[in-house]
Amino acid sequence: MKKLKIFIFVLVFLTTFVFTFPLKTVVSYFLSSNNFLFSKIDGNIFKFNIKDLENRYVYIKNLKIDNKIFKQNIFFNKNLEISYKPFNKNLSIRFNKFDTSKVLKDKEEISAKLEGSIKIYRKDDYKILTGEGKIILRRLNLGFITLNGVRIKYDIKEDKNFSKVEADLKGLNINGKFTGKIVWKDKIHLKGNFSGRFFNQKVERDINEEFNFNFLDGIL
């Protein structure tokens, strides 16, 4: 009888928790803190939907989250699998011919099809990327020049507190290889060397760029 009472108490507590948890308040705060807009949030702590999710760069009509506490699965496109483990802050993304035009607002800036995988996780004060795959870059506007029809094969591995990167680039006006590293602490620091041909000219160029990617700061 005592065990039955405990079971009923736990069941009632969990049921009450699920249906009274301030899901909309918590999710709304997280999204607004990261400059996202949305039209509606519905569901409970274990399964919920976000309608018309967007920021400056992307728009997602319907994003579904299956929350298993230790692992969260995120769905909004059949060609994209996303899972997140909040306790060890591990994000995994698998692309299966995913078309960026399905979510990116500015298709004139960049348009690509992705196949492969990426994992992002914390190591001390750094964020580490690993993965491999292929990218068909249909369009990339760099301002001073626009690249079309570039195929990229990438391989990213962990190396101490950074990610070692190798990428082969092939296209109508480009053919070469990039080798370098990504150091991701407060900003993403891409450093390396591109060697090959660009518009029929032999090129050997050092790359040293920094990027801000604030969206993941709250979850990684």
PDB file of C-alpha atoms in Angstrom:
ATOM      1  CA  MET A   1       0.000   0.000   0.000  1.00  0.00           C
ATOM      2  CA  LYS A   2       2.839   2.398   0.890  1.00  0.00           C
ATOM      3  CA  LYS A   3       4.527   1.801  -2.479  1.00  0.00           C
ATOM      4  CA  LEU A   4       1.217   2.401  -4.252  1.00  0.00           C
ATOM      5  CA  LYS A   5       0.774   5.738  -2.444  1.00  0.00           C
ATOM      6  CA  ILE A   6       4.298   6.784  -3.385  1.00  0.00           C
ATOM      7  CA  PHE A   7       3.661   5.797  -7.005  1.00  0.00           C
ATOM      8  CA  ILE A   8       0.404   7.777  -7.122  1.00  0.00           C
ATOM      9  CA  PHE A   9       2.086  10.794  -5.510  1.00  0.00           C
ATOM     10  CA  VAL A  10       4.950  10.733  -8.022  1.00  0.00           C
ATOM     11  CA  LEU A  11       2.512  10.295 -10.918  1.00  0.00           C
ATOM     12  CA  VAL A  12       0.360  13.224  -9.761  1.00  0.00           C
ATOM     13  CA  PHE A  13       3.446  15.369  -9.179  1.00  0.00           C
ATOM     14  CA  LEU A  14       4.882  14.663 -12.630  1.00  0.00           C
ATOM     15  CA  THR A  15       1.534  15.215 -14.327  1.00  0.00           C
ATOM     16  CA  THR A  16       1.070  18.519 -12.518  1.00  0.00           C
ATOM     17  CA  PHE A  17       4.633  19.547 -13.328  1.00  0.00           C
ATOM     18  CA  VAL A  18       4.227  18.777 -17.034  1.00  0.00           C
ATOM     19  CA  PHE A  19       0.996  20.728 -17.401  1.00  0.00           C
ATOM     20  CA  THR A  20       1.926  23.665 -15.142  1.00  0.00           C
ATOM     21  CA  PHE A  21       5.522  24.171 -16.247  1.00  0.00           C
ATOM     22  CA  PRO A  22       5.782  27.726 -17.690  1.00  0.00           C
ATOM     23  CA  LEU A  23       6.946  26.478 -21.079  1.00  0.00           C
ATOM     24  CA  LYS A  24       5.947  29.545 -23.070  1.00  0.00           C
ATOM     25  CA  THR A  25       7.652  31.911 -20.630  1.00  0.00           C
ATOM     26  CA  VAL A  26      10.937  29.974 -20.577  1.00  0.00           C
ATOM     27  CA  VAL A  27      11.104  29.347 -24.341  1.00  0.00           C
ATOM     28  CA  SER A  28       9.996  32.902 -25.154  1.00  0.00           C
ATOM     29  CA  TYR A  29      12.738  34.331 -22.942  1.00  0.00           C
ATOM     30  CA  PHE A  30      15.408  32.148 -24.558  1.00  0.00           C
ATOM     31  CA  LEU A  31      14.288  33.013 -28.100  1.00  0.00           C
ATOM     32  CA  SER A  32      13.950  36.749 -27.498  1.00  0.00           C
ATOM     33  CA  SER A  33      17.357  36.813 -25.775  1.00  0.00           C
ATOM     34  CA  ASN A  34      18.832  35.447 -29.003  1.00  0.00           C
ATOM     35  CA  ASN A  35      16.921  37.855 -31.294  1.00  0.00           C
ATOM     36  CA  PHE A  36      14.353  35.351 -32.552  1.00  0.00           C
ATOM     37  CA  LEU A  37      10.711  36.121 -33.318  1.00  0.00           C
ATOM     38  CA  PHE A  38       7.806  33.642 -33.406  1.00  0.00           C
ATOM     39  CA  SER A  39       4.020  33.645 -33.672  1.00  0.00           C
ATOM     40  CA  LYS A  40       3.040  30.792 -31.356  1.00  0.00           C
ATOM     41  CA  ILE A  41       4.330  28.184 -28.900  1.00  0.00           C
ATOM     42  CA  ASP A  42       2.159  25.213 -27.953  1.00  0.00           C
ATOM     43  CA  GLY A  43       2.569  21.802 -26.324  1.00  0.00           C
ATOM     44  CA  ASN A  44       4.114  20.692 -23.032  1.00  0.00           C
ATOM     45  CA  ILE A  45       7.607  20.287 -21.635  1.00  0.00           C
ATOM     46  CA  PHE A  46       8.104  16.960 -23.455  1.00  0.00           C
ATOM     47  CA  LYS A  47       6.716  17.865 -26.883  1.00  0.00           C
ATOM     48  CA  PHE A  48       6.164  21.359 -28.207  1.00  0.00           C
ATOM     49  CA  ASN A  49       5.979  23.342 -31.446  1.00  0.00           C
ATOM     50  CA  ILE A  50       7.227  26.797 -32.347  1.00  0.00           C
ATOM     51  CA  LYS A  51       5.416  28.488 -35.243  1.00  0.00           C
ATOM     52  CA  ASP A  52       6.952  31.024 -37.646  1.00  0.00           C
ATOM     53  CA  LEU A  53      10.375  31.075 -35.999  1.00  0.00           C
ATOM     54  CA  GLU A  54      12.657  33.658 -37.565  1.00  0.00           C
ATOM     55  CA  ASN A  55      15.547  36.027 -37.115  1.00  0.00           C
ATOM     56  CA  ARG A  56      17.502  38.222 -39.477  1.00  0.00           C
ATOM     57  CA  TYR A  57      18.801  35.257 -41.462  1.00  0.00           C
ATOM     58  CA  VAL A  58      16.359  32.324 -41.257  1.00  0.00           C
ATOM     59  CA  TYR A  59      12.642  31.518 -41.286  1.00  0.00           C
ATOM     60  CA  ILE A  60      11.196  28.186 -40.106  1.00  0.00           C
ATOM     61  CA  LYS A  61       7.446  27.699 -40.493  1.00  0.00           C
ATOM     62  CA  ASN A  62       7.041  24.934 -37.914  1.00  0.00           C
ATOM     63  CA  LEU A  63       9.770  23.697 -35.563  1.00  0.00           C
ATOM     64  CA  LYS A  64       9.014  20.643 -33.410  1.00  0.00           C
ATOM     65  CA  ILE A  65      10.999  19.641 -30.326  1.00  0.00           C
ATOM     66  CA  ASP A  66      10.828  16.187 -28.730  1.00  0.00           C
ATOM     67  CA  ASN A  67      12.286  16.715 -25.253  1.00  0.00           C
ATOM     68  CA  LYS A  68      13.549  13.563 -23.520  1.00  0.00           C
ATOM     69  CA  ILE A  69      15.277  15.655 -20.816  1.00  0.00           C
ATOM     70  CA  PHE A  70      18.714  14.111 -21.416  1.00  0.00           C
ATOM     71  CA  LYS A  71      18.350  14.479 -25.186  1.00  0.00           C
ATOM     72  CA  GLN A  72      16.268  16.785 -27.346  1.00  0.00           C
ATOM     73  CA  ASN A  73      15.406  15.977 -30.958  1.00  0.00           C
ATOM     74  CA  ILE A  74      14.550  18.915 -33.209  1.00  0.00           C
ATOM     75  CA  PHE A  75      12.538  18.574 -36.427  1.00  0.00           C
ATOM     76  CA  PHE A  76      11.591  21.007 -39.160  1.00  0.00           C
ATOM     77  CA  ASN A  77      12.829  19.347 -42.356  1.00  0.00           C
ATOM     78  CA  LYS A  78      12.958  15.672 -43.371  1.00  0.00           C
ATOM     79  CA  ASN A  79      16.490  16.114 -44.752  1.00  0.00           C
ATOM     80  CA  LEU A  80      17.894  17.430 -41.489  1.00  0.00           C
ATOM     81  CA  GLU A  81      18.391  15.642 -38.147  1.00  0.00           C
ATOM     82  CA  ILE A  82      19.299  17.692 -35.069  1.00  0.00           C
ATOM     83  CA  SER A  83      19.853  16.403 -31.544  1.00  0.00           C
ATOM     84  CA  TYR A  84      21.011  18.249 -28.448  1.00  0.00           C
ATOM     85  CA  LYS A  85      22.200  16.915 -25.089  1.00  0.00           C
ATOM     86  CA  PRO A  86      21.787  19.783 -22.607  1.00  0.00           C
ATOM     87  CA  PHE A  87      23.707  18.301 -19.678  1.00  0.00           C
ATOM     88  CA  ASN A  88      26.972  17.803 -21.572  1.00  0.00           C
ATOM     89  CA  LYS A  89      26.154  20.565 -24.102  1.00  0.00           C
ATOM     90  CA  ASN A  90      26.581  18.440 -27.202  1.00  0.00           C
ATOM     91  CA  LEU A  91      24.906  19.407 -30.499  1.00  0.00           C
ATOM     92  CA  SER A  92      24.745  16.961 -33.433  1.00  0.00           C
ATOM     93  CA  ILE A  93      23.514  17.809 -36.931  1.00  0.00           C
ATOM     94  CA  ARG A  94      23.140  15.359 -39.807  1.00  0.00           C
ATOM     95  CA  PHE A  95      22.419  16.602 -43.340  1.00  0.00           C
ATOM     96  CA  ASN A  96      20.845  14.421 -46.030  1.00  0.00           C
ATOM     97  CA  LYS A  97      20.900  16.576 -49.168  1.00  0.00           C
ATOM     98  CA  PHE A  98      19.540  19.465 -47.113  1.00  0.00           C
ATOM     99  CA  ASP A  99      18.727  22.552 -49.177  1.00  0.00           C
ATOM    100  CA  THR A 100      19.547  25.820 -47.375  1.00  0.00           C
ATOM    101  CA  SER A 101      16.943  27.660 -49.456  1.00  0.00           C
ATOM    102  CA  LYS A 102      14.292  25.991 -47.268  1.00  0.00           C
ATOM    103  CA  VAL A 103      15.291  28.171 -44.304  1.00  0.00           C
ATOM    104  CA  LEU A 104      17.615  30.997 -45.387  1.00  0.00           C
ATOM    105  CA  LYS A 105      15.935  34.312 -46.140  1.00  0.00           C
ATOM    106  CA  ASP A 106      18.544  35.817 -48.434  1.00  0.00           C
ATOM    107  CA  LYS A 107      18.986  33.279 -51.208  1.00  0.00           C
ATOM    108  CA  GLU A 108      20.983  35.792 -53.238  1.00  0.00           C
ATOM    109  CA  GLU A 109      23.760  35.789 -50.626  1.00  0.00           C
ATOM    110  CA  ILE A 110      24.165  32.036 -50.256  1.00  0.00           C
ATOM    111  CA  SER A 111      22.469  28.923 -51.608  1.00  0.00           C
ATOM    112  CA  ALA A 112      23.772  25.412 -50.982  1.00  0.00           C
ATOM    113  CA  LYS A 113      22.938  21.741 -50.593  1.00  0.00           C
ATOM    114  CA  LEU A 114      24.534  19.898 -47.657  1.00  0.00           C
ATOM    115  CA  GLU A 115      25.302  16.244 -47.031  1.00  0.00           C
ATOM    116  CA  GLY A 116      27.212  14.900 -44.046  1.00  0.00           C
ATOM    117  CA  SER A 117      27.432  15.636 -40.344  1.00  0.00           C
ATOM    118  CA  ILE A 118      28.666  18.173 -37.809  1.00  0.00           C
ATOM    119  CA  LYS A 119      29.080  17.859 -34.043  1.00  0.00           C
ATOM    120  CA  ILE A 120      29.684  20.794 -31.707  1.00  0.00           C
ATOM    121  CA  TYR A 121      30.631  20.367 -28.062  1.00  0.00           C
ATOM    122  CA  ARG A 122      32.463  22.132 -25.266  1.00  0.00           C
ATOM    123  CA  LYS A 123      36.003  21.388 -24.150  1.00  0.00           C
ATOM    124  CA  ASP A 124      37.155  23.583 -21.276  1.00  0.00           C
ATOM    125  CA  ASP A 125      36.495  27.164 -22.452  1.00  0.00           C
ATOM    126  CA  TYR A 126      36.401  26.223 -26.154  1.00  0.00           C
ATOM    127  CA  LYS A 127      33.782  24.922 -28.573  1.00  0.00           C
ATOM    128  CA  ILE A 128      34.992  22.055 -30.751  1.00  0.00           C
ATOM    129  CA  LEU A 129      33.645  21.047 -34.175  1.00  0.00           C
ATOM    130  CA  THR A 130      34.033  17.640 -35.785  1.00  0.00           C
ATOM    131  CA  GLY A 131      32.461  16.088 -38.867  1.00  0.00           C
ATOM    132  CA  GLU A 132      32.742  15.305 -42.532  1.00  0.00           C
ATOM    133  CA  GLY A 133      30.642  15.734 -45.623  1.00  0.00           C
ATOM    134  CA  LYS A 134      30.018  17.466 -48.914  1.00  0.00           C
ATOM    135  CA  ILE A 135      28.615  20.852 -49.882  1.00  0.00           C
ATOM    136  CA  ILE A 136      27.296  21.888 -53.276  1.00  0.00           C
ATOM    137  CA  LEU A 137      27.628  25.653 -53.159  1.00  0.00           C
ATOM    138  CA  ARG A 138      25.225  26.914 -55.798  1.00  0.00           C
ATOM    139  CA  ARG A 139      25.823  30.554 -54.984  1.00  0.00           C
ATOM    140  CA  LEU A 140      27.995  32.588 -52.603  1.00  0.00           C
ATOM    141  CA  ASN A 141      28.082  36.368 -52.802  1.00  0.00           C
ATOM    142  CA  LEU A 142      31.339  37.707 -51.352  1.00  0.00           C
ATOM    143  CA  GLY A 143      30.585  41.300 -52.290  1.00  0.00           C
ATOM    144  CA  PHE A 144      33.485  41.787 -54.654  1.00  0.00           C
ATOM    145  CA  ILE A 145      32.743  38.513 -56.474  1.00  0.00           C
ATOM    146  CA  THR A 146      30.039  35.835 -56.691  1.00  0.00           C
ATOM    147  CA  LEU A 147      30.948  32.144 -56.762  1.00  0.00           C
ATOM    148  CA  ASN A 148      28.643  29.628 -58.455  1.00  0.00           C
ATOM    149  CA  GLY A 149      28.704  25.841 -58.705  1.00  0.00           C
ATOM    150  CA  VAL A 150      31.476  25.040 -56.214  1.00  0.00           C
ATOM    151  CA  ARG A 151      31.735  21.545 -54.728  1.00  0.00           C
ATOM    152  CA  ILE A 152      33.347  21.283 -51.301  1.00  0.00           C
ATOM    153  CA  LYS A 153      34.420  18.135 -49.477  1.00  0.00           C
ATOM    154  CA  TYR A 154      35.295  18.778 -45.825  1.00  0.00           C
ATOM    155  CA  ASP A 155      36.852  16.839 -42.954  1.00  0.00           C
ATOM    156  CA  ILE A 156      37.005  18.373 -39.464  1.00  0.00           C
ATOM    157  CA  LYS A 157      38.742  16.704 -36.502  1.00  0.00           C
ATOM    158  CA  GLU A 158      39.443  17.639 -32.894  1.00  0.00           C
ATOM    159  CA  ASP A 159      43.044  18.634 -32.128  1.00  0.00           C
ATOM    160  CA  LYS A 160      43.698  19.855 -28.571  1.00  0.00           C
ATOM    161  CA  ASN A 161      41.525  22.950 -28.014  1.00  0.00           C
ATOM    162  CA  PHE A 162      40.740  23.576 -31.668  1.00  0.00           C
ATOM    163  CA  SER A 163      39.356  21.872 -34.767  1.00  0.00           C
ATOM    164  CA  LYS A 164      41.641  20.834 -37.613  1.00  0.00           C
ATOM    165  CA  VAL A 165      40.083  21.474 -41.033  1.00  0.00           C
ATOM    166  CA  GLU A 166      40.781  20.077 -44.489  1.00  0.00           C
ATOM    167  CA  ALA A 167      38.570  21.009 -47.442  1.00  0.00           C
ATOM    168  CA  ASP A 168      38.808  20.365 -51.184  1.00  0.00           C
ATOM    169  CA  LEU A 169      37.127  22.965 -53.408  1.00  0.00           C
ATOM    170  CA  LYS A 170      36.289  22.306 -57.061  1.00  0.00           C
ATOM    171  CA  GLY A 171      34.307  24.404 -59.501  1.00  0.00           C
ATOM    172  CA  LEU A 172      34.294  26.291 -62.775  1.00  0.00           C
ATOM    173  CA  ASN A 173      36.607  29.043 -61.521  1.00  0.00           C
ATOM    174  CA  ILE A 174      38.217  27.429 -58.481  1.00  0.00           C
ATOM    175  CA  ASN A 175      40.212  24.281 -57.802  1.00  0.00           C
ATOM    176  CA  GLY A 176      42.265  23.910 -54.666  1.00  0.00           C
ATOM    177  CA  LYS A 177      42.589  22.890 -51.050  1.00  0.00           C
ATOM    178  CA  PHE A 178      42.203  24.646 -47.720  1.00  0.00           C
ATOM    179  CA  THR A 179      44.047  23.384 -44.650  1.00  0.00           C
ATOM    180  CA  GLY A 180      43.855  25.106 -41.311  1.00  0.00           C
ATOM    181  CA  LYS A 181      42.069  25.241 -37.996  1.00  0.00           C
ATOM    182  CA  ILE A 182      39.031  26.672 -36.249  1.00  0.00           C
ATOM    183  CA  VAL A 183      39.541  28.133 -32.788  1.00  0.00           C
ATOM    184  CA  TRP A 184      36.158  28.873 -31.209  1.00  0.00           C
ATOM    185  CA  LYS A 185      36.134  30.639 -27.876  1.00  0.00           C
ATOM    186  CA  ASP A 186      34.266  33.942 -27.727  1.00  0.00           C
ATOM    187  CA  LYS A 187      34.403  34.206 -31.533  1.00  0.00           C
ATOM    188  CA  ILE A 188      35.040  31.755 -34.352  1.00  0.00           C
ATOM    189  CA  HIS A 189      38.608  32.200 -35.559  1.00  0.00           C
ATOM    190  CA  LEU A 190      39.370  30.557 -38.930  1.00  0.00           C
ATOM    191  CA  LYS A 191      43.049  30.393 -39.768  1.00  0.00           C
ATOM    192  CA  GLY A 192      44.815  28.482 -42.539  1.00  0.00           C
ATOM    193  CA  ASN A 193      46.007  28.412 -46.121  1.00  0.00           C
ATOM    194  CA  PHE A 194      44.326  28.026 -49.516  1.00  0.00           C
ATOM    195  CA  SER A 195      46.443  26.616 -52.323  1.00  0.00           C
ATOM    196  CA  GLY A 196      45.263  26.030 -55.888  1.00  0.00           C
ATOM    197  CA  ARG A 197      43.848  27.880 -58.867  1.00  0.00           C
ATOM    198  CA  PHE A 198      41.334  30.726 -58.831  1.00  0.00           C
ATOM    199  CA  PHE A 199      40.035  32.119 -62.154  1.00  0.00           C
ATOM    200  CA  ASN A 200      42.889  30.304 -63.936  1.00  0.00           C
ATOM    201  CA  GLN A 201      45.482  31.996 -61.728  1.00  0.00           C
ATOM    202  CA  LYS A 202      47.713  30.058 -59.354  1.00  0.00           C
ATOM    203  CA  VAL A 203      46.939  31.158 -55.801  1.00  0.00           C
ATOM    204  CA  GLU A 204      48.679  30.627 -52.463  1.00  0.00           C
ATOM    205  CA  ARG A 205      46.892  32.636 -49.807  1.00  0.00           C
ATOM    206  CA  ASP A 206      46.782  32.744 -46.020  1.00  0.00           C
ATOM    207  CA  ILE A 207      43.310  32.977 -44.477  1.00  0.00           C
ATOM    208  CA  ASN A 208      42.764  34.676 -41.127  1.00  0.00           C
ATOM    209  CA  GLU A 209      39.138  35.567 -40.344  1.00  0.00           C
ATOM    210  CA  GLU A 210      36.941  36.049 -37.276  1.00  0.00           C
ATOM    211  CA  PHE A 211      33.171  35.542 -37.041  1.00  0.00           C
ATOM    212  CA  ASN A 212      30.529  36.162 -34.396  1.00  0.00           C
ATOM    213  CA  PHE A 213      27.987  33.387 -33.905  1.00  0.00           C
ATOM    214  CA  ASN A 214      26.093  34.402 -30.797  1.00  0.00           C
ATOM    215  CA  PHE A 215      23.051  32.153 -31.219  1.00  0.00           C
ATOM    216  CA  LEU A 216      24.775  29.087 -29.734  1.00  0.00           C
ATOM    217  CA  ASP A 217      26.177  30.924 -26.711  1.00  0.00           C
ATOM    218  CA  GLY A 218      23.136  30.071 -24.635  1.00  0.00           C
ATOM    219  CA  ILE A 219      23.242  26.318 -25.271  1.00  0.00           C
ATOM    220  CA  LEU A 220      26.942  25.478 -25.676  1.00  0.00           C
TER     221      LEU A 220
END
